């Protein structure tokens, strides 16, 4: 059973920064595709970013258009942790942020952004931008 635990959320003023962390219990962390999703009140959960597996700390990365140039996803395999660095935050970034993981992501373009692709989910961490 894979456990994902998010942390690092909080309240910040517009233009500020936060770094979210997602610690995993999985032993073979390097094999997993890892994603960040968010859900604002009254809205559906949406994909934010994803980093696929190539066995190293690097890997193909994907971003939603709304966060490109402001958010950076990264991972630390020895620490079994994936990060989401968020800069130049905007009020519309306010949401609960969730970490997700799957061993094998489907090959088709855009698969990274589909909730149904991911098998494991964390409980979320709240980000509020005012």
Tab-separated table of C-alpha atoms in Angstrom:
chain	number	residue	atom	x	y	z
A	1	UNK	CA	0.000	0.000	0.000
A	2	UNK	CA	1.432	3.343	-1.080
A	3	UNK	CA	1.018	6.323	1.217
A	4	UNK	CA	1.415	9.902	0.068
A	5	UNK	CA	1.575	12.748	2.583
A	6	UNK	CA	1.494	16.356	1.433
A	7	UNK	CA	2.819	19.332	3.384
A	8	UNK	CA	3.871	22.919	2.839
A	9	UNK	CA	0.529	24.544	2.197
A	10	UNK	CA	-0.505	27.767	3.839
A	11	UNK	CA	-1.672	31.308	3.318
A	12	UNK	CA	0.329	33.728	1.223
A	13	UNK	CA	-0.176	37.063	-0.448
A	14	UNK	CA	-0.439	37.352	-4.204
A	15	UNK	CA	2.999	37.345	-5.771
A	16	UNK	CA	4.410	35.173	-3.018
A	17	UNK	CA	5.832	31.671	-3.125
A	18	UNK	CA	5.286	28.303	-1.513
A	19	UNK	CA	6.879	24.892	-1.882
A	20	UNK	CA	4.696	21.857	-1.455
A	21	UNK	CA	6.176	18.496	-0.558
A	22	UNK	CA	4.750	15.027	-0.955
A	23	UNK	CA	6.503	12.268	0.940
A	24	UNK	CA	5.945	8.714	-0.200
A	25	UNK	CA	6.197	5.390	1.558
A	26	UNK	CA	6.937	3.531	-1.662
A	27	UNK	CA	10.256	1.669	-1.860
A	28	UNK	CA	10.632	1.829	-5.633
A	29	UNK	CA	9.936	5.557	-5.836
A	30	UNK	CA	12.003	5.993	-8.989
A	31	UNK	CA	9.538	3.881	-10.973
A	32	UNK	CA	6.537	6.098	-10.328
A	33	UNK	CA	4.952	8.895	-12.292
A	34	UNK	CA	4.042	11.650	-9.818
A	35	UNK	CA	1.499	14.374	-10.245
A	36	UNK	CA	0.005	17.358	-8.509
A	37	UNK	CA	-3.678	18.187	-8.803
A	38	UNK	CA	-5.774	20.896	-7.194
A	39	UNK	CA	-9.404	21.502	-6.399
A	40	UNK	CA	-10.904	24.878	-5.651
A	41	UNK	CA	-14.246	25.203	-3.843
A	42	UNK	CA	-17.115	24.483	-6.191
A	43	UNK	CA	-14.824	23.353	-8.990
A	44	UNK	CA	-13.624	20.040	-10.340
A	45	UNK	CA	-10.189	18.761	-9.525
A	46	UNK	CA	-7.664	19.738	-12.177
A	47	UNK	CA	-4.153	18.697	-13.072
A	48	UNK	CA	-1.338	21.080	-12.217
A	49	UNK	CA	1.895	19.272	-13.044
A	50	UNK	CA	3.409	15.844	-13.429
A	51	UNK	CA	6.857	14.290	-13.587
A	52	UNK	CA	7.241	10.920	-15.193
A	53	UNK	CA	9.756	8.213	-14.420
A	54	UNK	CA	13.089	7.702	-16.124
A	55	UNK	CA	14.882	6.246	-13.117
A	56	UNK	CA	16.594	9.493	-12.197
A	57	UNK	CA	15.615	12.685	-10.390
A	58	UNK	CA	14.778	14.073	-13.798
A	59	UNK	CA	12.059	12.919	-16.120
A	60	UNK	CA	9.526	14.246	-18.583
A	61	UNK	CA	7.577	17.052	-16.956
A	62	UNK	CA	4.182	18.425	-17.835
A	63	UNK	CA	2.373	21.564	-16.705
A	64	UNK	CA	-1.076	22.998	-17.012
A	65	UNK	CA	-1.075	26.148	-19.123
A	66	UNK	CA	-2.296	28.167	-16.149
A	67	UNK	CA	0.868	27.464	-14.150
A	68	UNK	CA	3.561	27.281	-16.814
A	69	UNK	CA	6.456	29.564	-15.984
A	70	UNK	CA	5.330	29.921	-12.360
A	71	UNK	CA	5.316	26.368	-10.946
A	72	UNK	CA	8.121	23.825	-10.989
A	73	UNK	CA	7.743	20.131	-10.218
A	74	UNK	CA	10.746	18.127	-9.081
A	75	UNK	CA	11.525	14.958	-7.192
A	76	UNK	CA	14.190	13.579	-4.889
A	77	UNK	CA	14.417	9.833	-5.309
A	78	UNK	CA	16.550	9.077	-2.208
A	79	UNK	CA	14.067	11.071	-0.138
A	80	UNK	CA	11.045	9.545	-1.948
A	81	UNK	CA	9.597	13.032	-2.168
A	82	UNK	CA	8.082	15.080	-4.948
A	83	UNK	CA	7.943	18.866	-4.736
A	84	UNK	CA	5.909	21.629	-6.275
A	85	UNK	CA	7.574	25.018	-6.168
A	86	UNK	CA	4.967	27.741	-6.723
A	87	UNK	CA	6.089	31.279	-7.514
A	88	UNK	CA	4.156	34.421	-8.373
A	89	UNK	CA	1.058	32.974	-6.785
A	90	UNK	CA	-2.320	34.365	-7.744
A	91	UNK	CA	-5.667	34.310	-5.925
A	92	UNK	CA	-6.935	31.839	-8.524
A	93	UNK	CA	-4.294	29.367	-7.333
A	94	UNK	CA	-6.240	29.013	-4.096
A	95	UNK	CA	-7.205	25.352	-3.766
A	96	UNK	CA	-6.586	22.096	-2.005
A	97	UNK	CA	-3.506	20.552	-3.594
A	98	UNK	CA	-3.204	16.791	-3.946
A	99	UNK	CA	-0.280	14.563	-4.746
A	100	UNK	CA	-0.868	11.469	-6.888
A	101	UNK	CA	1.200	8.534	-8.110
A	102	UNK	CA	1.066	5.709	-10.590
A	103	UNK	CA	3.626	3.171	-11.766
A	104	UNK	CA	2.811	3.356	-15.445
A	105	UNK	CA	1.284	6.357	-17.171
A	106	UNK	CA	-0.632	5.733	-20.385
A	107	UNK	CA	1.279	6.606	-23.516
A	108	UNK	CA	-1.230	8.943	-25.131
A	109	UNK	CA	-0.719	12.722	-24.984
A	110	UNK	CA	-2.446	14.343	-22.067
A	111	UNK	CA	-2.631	11.196	-19.992
A	112	UNK	CA	-0.690	12.931	-17.252
A	113	UNK	CA	-3.594	15.281	-16.638
A	114	UNK	CA	-6.276	12.627	-16.131
A	115	UNK	CA	-7.243	11.766	-12.553
A	116	UNK	CA	-8.149	8.243	-13.619
A	117	UNK	CA	-4.533	7.602	-14.604
A	118	UNK	CA	-3.327	7.784	-11.019
A	119	UNK	CA	-3.681	4.974	-8.529
A	120	UNK	CA	-2.578	6.563	-5.283
A	121	UNK	CA	-3.593	9.877	-3.735
A	122	UNK	CA	-2.669	11.948	-0.730
A	123	UNK	CA	-5.080	13.750	1.573
A	124	UNK	CA	-4.211	17.211	0.323
A	125	UNK	CA	-2.749	20.443	1.618
A	126	UNK	CA	-4.544	23.782	1.469
A	127	UNK	CA	-3.093	26.757	-0.372
A	128	UNK	CA	-4.745	30.141	0.064
A	129	UNK	CA	-3.629	33.197	-1.892
A	130	UNK	CA	-5.059	36.588	-1.030
